[in-house]
Short mmCIF file of C-alpha atoms (C1' of nucleotides) and ligand atoms in Angstrom, two decimals:
data_model
loop_
_atom_site.label_atom_id
_atom_site.label_comp_id
_atom_site.label_asym_id
_atom_site.label_seq_id
_atom_site.Cartn_x
_atom_site.Cartn_y
_atom_site.Cartn_z
CA MET A 1 30.94 0.40 -68.60
CA PRO A 2 32.15 -3.09 -69.52
CA LYS A 3 33.87 -5.34 -67.04
CA ASN A 4 37.61 -5.42 -66.44
CA CYS A 5 37.99 -1.89 -67.62
CA ASN A 6 40.03 0.82 -66.06
CA PHE A 7 37.62 2.77 -63.95
CA ILE A 8 40.19 5.42 -63.25
CA GLU A 9 40.30 6.28 -66.94
CA LYS A 10 36.52 6.07 -67.28
CA LEU A 11 36.07 8.54 -64.48
CA ARG A 12 38.66 10.90 -65.84
CA GLU A 13 37.07 10.82 -69.29
CA VAL A 14 33.90 12.40 -67.97
CA GLY A 15 35.69 14.86 -65.71
CA LEU A 16 35.21 13.08 -62.41
CA ARG A 17 38.26 12.77 -60.21
CA PRO A 18 39.08 9.11 -59.63
CA THR A 19 38.98 9.10 -55.89
CA LYS A 20 39.22 5.90 -53.86
CA GLN A 21 35.52 6.08 -53.06
CA ARG A 22 34.45 6.56 -56.66
CA VAL A 23 36.65 3.75 -57.94
CA ASN A 24 35.28 1.46 -55.23
CA MET A 25 31.75 2.36 -56.20
CA CYS A 26 32.54 1.63 -59.85
CA GLU A 27 33.83 -1.80 -58.88
CA VAL A 28 30.70 -2.59 -56.97
CA LEU A 29 28.37 -1.18 -59.60
CA PHE A 30 29.92 -1.98 -62.94
CA ASN A 31 32.47 -4.77 -62.53
CA ARG A 32 29.97 -7.57 -63.08
CA GLU A 33 28.32 -9.62 -65.77
CA LYS A 34 24.79 -8.28 -65.55
CA THR A 35 23.25 -4.93 -64.84
CA PHE A 36 21.09 -4.62 -61.73
CA HIS A 37 18.75 -2.42 -59.73
CA PHE A 38 19.45 -1.05 -56.29
CA THR A 39 18.42 1.44 -53.65
CA ILE A 40 20.86 3.75 -51.92
CA ASN A 41 20.61 1.58 -48.82
CA ASP A 42 21.34 -1.56 -50.83
CA LEU A 43 24.39 0.14 -52.22
CA VAL A 44 25.76 1.31 -48.90
CA LYS A 45 25.54 -2.27 -47.63
CA MET A 46 27.16 -3.66 -50.77
CA ILE A 47 30.06 -1.25 -50.54
CA SER A 48 30.81 -1.83 -46.89
CA GLU A 49 30.60 -5.59 -47.41
CA LYS A 50 32.52 -5.95 -50.66
CA MET A 51 35.11 -3.27 -49.98
CA ASN A 52 35.25 -3.92 -46.27
CA GLN A 53 35.54 -0.25 -45.77
CA LYS A 54 33.33 2.48 -44.44
CA ILE A 55 31.93 5.11 -46.77
CA SER A 56 29.90 8.16 -45.86
CA LEU A 57 26.22 8.08 -46.79
CA ALA A 58 26.56 11.59 -48.21
CA THR A 59 29.30 10.38 -50.54
CA VAL A 60 27.13 7.55 -51.79
CA TYR A 61 24.36 10.03 -52.58
CA ASN A 62 26.77 12.49 -54.16
CA THR A 63 28.47 9.84 -56.25
CA VAL A 64 25.30 8.14 -57.37
CA HIS A 65 23.97 11.48 -58.53
CA ALA A 66 27.27 12.31 -60.23
CA PHE A 67 27.16 8.98 -62.06
CA GLU A 68 23.51 9.60 -62.94
CA LYS A 69 24.36 12.98 -64.43
CA LYS A 70 27.12 11.39 -66.50
CA GLY A 71 24.76 8.73 -67.78
CA TYR A 72 26.26 5.82 -65.88
CA LEU A 73 23.10 5.26 -63.86
CA LYS A 74 19.39 5.81 -64.31
CA GLU A 75 16.86 6.51 -61.60
CA ILE A 76 13.65 4.50 -61.68
CA SER A 77 10.59 5.65 -59.85
CA ILE A 78 8.13 3.10 -58.56
CA ASP A 79 5.76 3.97 -55.83
CA SER A 80 7.20 7.14 -54.48
CA HIS A 81 8.73 6.66 -51.04
CA LYS A 82 11.46 4.64 -52.74
CA SER A 83 14.09 5.47 -55.32
CA TYR A 84 15.65 2.70 -57.33
CA PHE A 85 18.73 3.08 -59.50
CA ASP A 86 19.59 1.02 -62.55
CA THR A 87 23.02 0.23 -63.96
CA ASN A 88 21.26 -0.56 -67.24
CA THR A 89 21.15 2.88 -68.82
CA SER A 90 19.64 1.85 -72.13
CA ALA A 91 16.01 2.72 -72.79
CA HIS A 92 14.02 -0.16 -71.38
CA HIS A 93 10.90 -0.95 -69.41
CA HIS A 94 10.23 -2.68 -66.12
CA PHE A 95 8.13 -5.17 -64.31
CA PHE A 96 7.72 -4.46 -60.61
CA ASP A 97 6.90 -7.44 -58.44
CA GLU A 98 4.69 -6.13 -55.68
CA ASP A 99 5.13 -9.32 -53.66
CA THR A 100 8.90 -9.07 -53.42
CA ASN A 101 9.43 -5.36 -54.21
CA GLU A 102 11.74 -6.49 -56.98
CA LEU A 103 12.33 -4.51 -60.13
CA ILE A 104 12.84 -6.62 -63.26
CA ASP A 105 13.93 -5.49 -66.72
CA CYS A 106 11.54 -6.11 -69.59
CA ASP A 107 13.19 -7.96 -72.36
CA GLU A 108 12.78 -6.56 -75.88
CA ASN A 109 10.58 -9.56 -76.63
CA ASP A 110 8.33 -8.96 -73.64
CA ILE A 111 6.73 -5.79 -74.93
CA ASP A 112 6.09 -4.03 -78.24
CA PRO A 113 7.50 -0.54 -78.72
CA VAL A 114 5.23 2.17 -77.34
CA ASN A 115 3.64 4.14 -80.14
CA ILE A 116 3.00 7.76 -79.27
CA LYS A 117 0.73 9.35 -81.84
CA LYS A 118 0.41 12.84 -80.50
CA ASN A 119 2.81 14.72 -78.28
CA ILE A 120 2.32 17.93 -76.31
CA THR A 121 2.76 20.90 -78.66
CA GLY A 122 6.14 22.58 -78.48
CA LYS A 123 7.65 19.87 -76.29
CA LYS A 124 10.28 17.27 -76.94
CA ILE A 125 9.98 13.71 -75.60
CA ASN A 126 12.84 13.00 -73.22
CA SER A 127 11.86 9.52 -72.14
CA VAL A 128 9.11 6.95 -72.39
CA GLU A 129 8.92 4.44 -69.60
CA VAL A 130 6.50 1.63 -69.01
CA LEU A 131 6.03 0.18 -65.55
CA ILE A 132 4.10 -3.07 -65.26
CA LYS A 133 3.10 -3.91 -61.73
CA VAL A 134 2.61 -7.61 -61.15
CA ALA A 135 1.74 -9.75 -58.15
CA SER A 136 1.02 -13.30 -57.19
CA ASP A 137 -1.66 -14.93 -59.34
CA ASN A 138 -3.50 -16.35 -56.31
CA GLN A 139 -6.67 -15.22 -54.61
CA ASN A 140 -4.79 -12.23 -53.13
CA GLN A 141 -7.14 -9.73 -54.69
CA LYS A 142 -5.30 -6.71 -53.41
CA MET B 1 -17.91 9.96 -58.27
CA PRO B 2 -20.03 12.15 -60.52
CA LYS B 3 -20.75 15.76 -59.66
CA ASN B 4 -23.74 16.91 -57.61
CA CYS B 5 -23.97 13.57 -55.93
CA ASN B 6 -24.53 12.89 -52.31
CA PHE B 7 -21.08 12.35 -50.89
CA ILE B 8 -22.47 11.24 -47.55
CA GLU B 9 -24.11 8.27 -49.25
CA LYS B 10 -21.04 7.56 -51.37
CA LEU B 11 -18.88 7.42 -48.28
CA ARG B 12 -21.27 5.21 -46.41
CA GLU B 13 -21.52 2.81 -49.34
CA VAL B 14 -17.87 1.93 -49.04
CA GLY B 15 -17.90 1.82 -45.27
CA LEU B 16 -16.30 5.18 -44.54
CA ARG B 17 -17.99 7.33 -41.93
CA PRO B 18 -19.15 10.57 -43.50
CA THR B 19 -17.33 12.97 -41.24
CA LYS B 20 -17.25 16.69 -41.93
CA GLN B 21 -13.62 16.44 -43.04
CA ARG B 22 -14.28 13.63 -45.47
CA VAL B 23 -17.30 15.28 -47.01
CA ASN B 24 -15.32 18.51 -47.41
CA MET B 25 -12.54 16.64 -49.11
CA CYS B 26 -15.03 14.98 -51.43
CA GLU B 27 -16.38 18.41 -52.39
CA VAL B 28 -12.94 19.70 -53.18
CA LEU B 29 -11.84 16.56 -55.03
CA PHE B 30 -14.88 15.30 -56.85
CA ASN B 31 -17.44 18.07 -57.15
CA ARG B 32 -16.08 19.44 -60.44
CA GLU B 33 -16.25 19.02 -64.18
CA LYS B 34 -12.82 17.53 -64.84
CA THR B 35 -10.49 15.20 -63.02
CA PHE B 36 -7.15 16.58 -61.92
CA HIS B 37 -3.76 15.78 -60.40
CA PHE B 38 -2.55 17.07 -57.06
CA THR B 39 0.03 16.69 -54.36
CA ILE B 40 -0.84 16.47 -50.68
CA ASN B 41 0.38 20.03 -50.24
CA ASP B 42 -1.78 21.24 -53.10
CA LEU B 43 -4.75 19.59 -51.48
CA VAL B 44 -4.18 21.05 -48.04
CA LYS B 45 -4.11 24.52 -49.61
CA MET B 46 -7.23 23.83 -51.68
CA ILE B 47 -9.16 22.65 -48.64
CA SER B 48 -8.28 25.54 -46.39
CA GLU B 49 -9.06 28.00 -49.19
CA LYS B 50 -12.28 26.51 -50.54
CA MET B 51 -13.68 25.37 -47.22
CA ASN B 52 -12.23 28.25 -45.25
CA GLN B 53 -11.55 25.85 -42.47
CA LYS B 54 -8.48 24.25 -40.97
CA ILE B 55 -7.82 20.55 -41.44
CA SER B 56 -5.08 18.49 -39.89
CA LEU B 57 -2.34 17.35 -42.24
CA ALA B 58 -2.58 13.86 -40.79
CA THR B 59 -6.26 13.78 -41.69
CA VAL B 60 -5.50 14.73 -45.27
CA TYR B 61 -2.98 11.90 -45.50
CA ASN B 62 -5.33 9.46 -43.81
CA THR B 63 -8.27 10.40 -45.96
CA VAL B 64 -6.35 10.45 -49.22
CA HIS B 65 -5.08 6.95 -48.47
CA ALA B 66 -8.55 5.82 -47.45
CA PHE B 67 -9.94 7.13 -50.73
CA GLU B 68 -7.08 5.50 -52.61
CA LYS B 69 -7.85 2.15 -51.00
CA LYS B 70 -11.50 2.50 -51.97
CA GLY B 71 -10.54 3.29 -55.55
CA TYR B 72 -11.54 6.95 -55.52
CA LEU B 73 -7.98 8.12 -56.07
CA LYS B 74 -4.88 6.79 -57.77
CA GLU B 75 -1.30 7.55 -56.84
CA ILE B 76 1.07 8.48 -59.65
CA SER B 77 4.79 8.25 -59.20
CA ILE B 78 7.03 10.54 -61.15
CA ASP B 79 10.53 11.17 -60.02
CA SER B 80 10.46 9.89 -56.50
CA HIS B 81 10.65 12.67 -53.95
CA LYS B 82 7.11 13.62 -54.98
CA SER B 83 3.79 11.84 -54.85
CA TYR B 84 0.98 12.92 -57.12
CA PHE B 85 -2.60 11.79 -56.81
CA ASP B 86 -5.15 11.57 -59.57
CA THR B 87 -8.92 11.83 -59.34
CA ASN B 88 -9.05 10.08 -62.72
CA THR B 89 -9.05 6.46 -61.60
CA SER B 90 -9.47 4.89 -65.02
CA ALA B 91 -6.44 3.19 -66.58
CA HIS B 92 -4.60 5.91 -68.45
CA HIS B 93 -1.12 7.21 -69.16
CA HIS B 94 0.66 10.49 -68.50
CA PHE B 95 2.87 13.13 -69.91
CA PHE B 96 5.06 14.85 -67.36
CA ASP B 97 6.24 18.33 -68.28
CA GLU B 98 9.67 18.68 -66.73
CA ASP B 99 9.64 22.44 -67.28
CA THR B 100 6.53 23.08 -65.23
CA ASN B 101 6.37 19.86 -63.14
CA GLU B 102 2.88 19.37 -64.49
CA LEU B 103 1.24 15.99 -64.93
CA ILE B 104 -1.02 15.72 -67.98
CA ASP B 105 -3.33 12.87 -68.92
CA CYS B 106 -2.71 11.11 -72.21
CA ASP B 107 -5.75 11.05 -74.35
CA GLU B 108 -6.77 7.70 -75.85
CA ASN B 109 -5.76 9.09 -79.23
CA ASP B 110 -2.30 10.12 -78.04
CA ILE B 111 -0.91 6.64 -77.58
CA ASP B 112 -1.59 3.11 -78.85
CA PRO B 113 -2.40 0.44 -76.27
CA VAL B 114 0.70 -1.15 -74.76
CA ASN B 115 1.14 -4.69 -76.00
CA ILE B 116 2.76 -6.97 -73.47
CA LYS B 117 3.81 -10.20 -75.12
CA LYS B 118 5.29 -12.05 -72.21
CA ASN B 119 4.57 -11.64 -68.53
CA ILE B 120 6.48 -12.93 -65.51
CA THR B 121 5.55 -16.56 -64.89
CA GLY B 122 2.98 -17.08 -62.16
CA LYS B 123 2.21 -13.41 -61.80
CA LYS B 124 -0.84 -11.37 -62.65
CA ILE B 125 -0.57 -7.90 -64.19
CA ASN B 126 -2.08 -5.34 -61.83
CA SER B 127 -1.34 -2.22 -63.82
CA VAL B 128 0.48 -0.93 -66.87
CA GLU B 129 1.49 2.69 -66.80
CA VAL B 130 3.37 4.74 -69.33
CA LEU B 131 5.09 7.93 -68.30
CA ILE B 132 6.30 10.22 -71.07
CA LYS B 133 8.66 12.92 -69.85
CA VAL B 134 8.69 15.99 -72.03
CA ALA B 135 10.43 19.34 -71.92
CA SER B 136 10.84 22.50 -73.88
CA ASP B 137 11.89 21.93 -77.49
CA ASN B 138 14.62 24.61 -77.34
CA GLN B 139 18.35 24.25 -77.01
CA ASN B 140 17.94 23.29 -73.34
CA GLN B 141 19.71 19.96 -73.84
CA LYS B 142 19.35 18.75 -70.30
"C1'" DC C 1 -28.91 8.93 -24.45
"C1'" DA C 2 -25.21 5.76 -23.24
"C1'" DA C 3 -21.86 2.77 -25.19
"C1'" DT C 4 -18.67 1.71 -28.76
"C1'" DA C 5 -15.88 1.89 -32.51
"C1'" DG C 6 -13.92 4.72 -35.63
"C1'" DT C 7 -11.91 9.56 -36.52
"C1'" DT C 8 -9.44 13.81 -35.89
"C1'" DT C 9 -5.86 16.28 -34.00
"C1'" DA C 10 -1.36 18.39 -32.47
"C1'" DG C 11 2.68 17.20 -32.03
"C1'" DA C 12 6.42 13.80 -31.85
"C1'" DA C 13 8.91 10.34 -34.41
"C1'" DT C 14 10.80 8.34 -38.46
"C1'" DT C 15 12.83 8.18 -42.93
"C1'" DA C 16 14.94 9.81 -47.02
"C1'" DT C 17 17.54 13.31 -48.72
"C1'" DT C 18 20.31 17.52 -48.85
"C1'" DA C 19 23.20 21.21 -46.74
"C1'" DT C 20 27.21 22.72 -44.00
"C1'" DA C 21 31.66 23.42 -42.99
"C1'" DA C 22 35.88 21.39 -41.59
"C1'" DT C 23 39.29 18.21 -43.28
"C1'" DG C 24 41.44 15.55 -46.95
"C1'" DT C 25 43.20 14.58 -51.57
"C1'" DA C 26 44.02 14.74 -56.83
"C1'" DG C 27 45.97 17.35 -60.24
"C1'" DT C 28 48.74 21.16 -61.32
"C1'" DT C 29 52.34 24.65 -60.68
"C1'" DT C 30 56.48 25.91 -59.17
"C1'" DA D 1 58.65 16.99 -54.51
"C1'" DA D 2 56.72 21.01 -51.95
"C1'" DA D 3 53.11 24.13 -52.48
"C1'" DC D 4 48.83 25.41 -54.37
"C1'" DT D 5 44.21 24.98 -55.71
"C1'" DA D 6 40.02 23.04 -56.79
"C1'" DC D 7 37.31 19.49 -55.83
"C1'" DA D 8 35.81 15.56 -52.74
"C1'" DT D 9 34.78 13.33 -48.34
"C1'" DT D 10 33.07 13.29 -43.91
"C1'" DA D 11 30.33 13.74 -39.68
"C1'" DT D 12 26.78 16.05 -38.43
"C1'" DA D 13 22.91 19.18 -38.76
"C1'" DA D 14 18.97 20.58 -41.34
"C1'" DT D 15 14.97 19.82 -44.13
"C1'" DA D 16 11.04 17.57 -46.06
"C1'" DA D 17 7.70 14.07 -46.57
"C1'" DT D 18 5.27 10.82 -44.24
"C1'" DT D 19 3.69 8.09 -40.35
"C1'" DC D 20 2.89 7.34 -35.43
"C1'" DT D 21 0.87 8.38 -30.84
"C1'" DA D 22 -2.38 9.05 -27.62
"C1'" DA D 23 -5.82 12.09 -26.14
"C1'" DA D 24 -10.11 14.34 -27.47
"C1'" DC D 25 -14.00 13.97 -30.42
"C1'" DT D 26 -18.03 12.13 -33.15
"C1'" DA D 27 -20.99 9.01 -35.93
"C1'" DT D 28 -23.46 5.11 -35.31
"C1'" DT D 29 -25.84 1.43 -32.60
"C1'" DG D 30 -28.60 -0.28 -29.08
MN1 MN E 1 1.66 6.60 -50.57
MN1 MN E 2 17.02 11.71 -56.93
ZN1 ZN E 3 16.26 -1.78 -65.48
ZN1 ZN E 4 -4.11 11.25 -64.72
#
DNA sequence: CAATAGTTTAGAATTATTATAATGTAGTTT
DNA sequence: AAACTACATTATAATAATTCTAAACTATTG
């Protein structure tokens, strides 16, 4: 979803009714220069701040999952206990900064493609994701 | 933790009191040929079946996290919503079978080492984990 | 064997997520 | 444009996973 586009049309194209809530969520999520990572709680805050309008938590969950199913969002799993979503839906890998709990995209130059030599028999590979956990270089052993 | 070893000593070595519950959990987790993956619920069932003895859920959580901190267990994160633990604490990667929800270790021969060319400045890499999601090869698109 | 610090426990609390069912709205039909 | 219908939103309740609490218990130390 590029910027400045008509979200109403985009929603209709994939069979989602362009409701006020969904269009607002599109604005918050996709009307920006760069992709980003967020939790559901982040998003609820962003919506109520940017749109200055209340939205039901259930709607945020429903809509995020609808967008995920349509390929507009990807879910990223870190440490269990917390679900991150990503507006960058291309296949890519992540650094996770354990100091700040921040999820950071790997650039193509940061990591060589993963070479899988042998797959499970009779199965198809749906995704390959690398998660690199990093933390402060200091004496903080743990 | 190799098989047939004295779990009481092992526990003491790392400063954990060898209580009945902890020794029982060691038996269930480590007194076997192969490493394996489990959820907390799996483990509670395994303990009450194998040991024929009740154990508090809180104790299972406490003990699993104590073992994790001591490096006897690793936590593996799949899809959020579910935490798996691994008695194989060496650095290794996983297949996740989305049909059966089964976590499977990658063999060394299954995948080439991940080559990270550029890390985040000022950070140390704590872990690199690859998760390969697979599913039935049939027409089941999704 | 008494003292102490650490452990276990049942149950309550918390958190994230999903379900429910009443109300509202977009798209379509008259 | 009123009516109709299917889908969406909402507040709230329900569920599930995990953690907290505080009392009872136990391994270790002196
Ligand atoms: Mn955990
Ligand atoms: Mn999810
Ligand atoms: Zn990303
Ligand atoms: Zn494993």
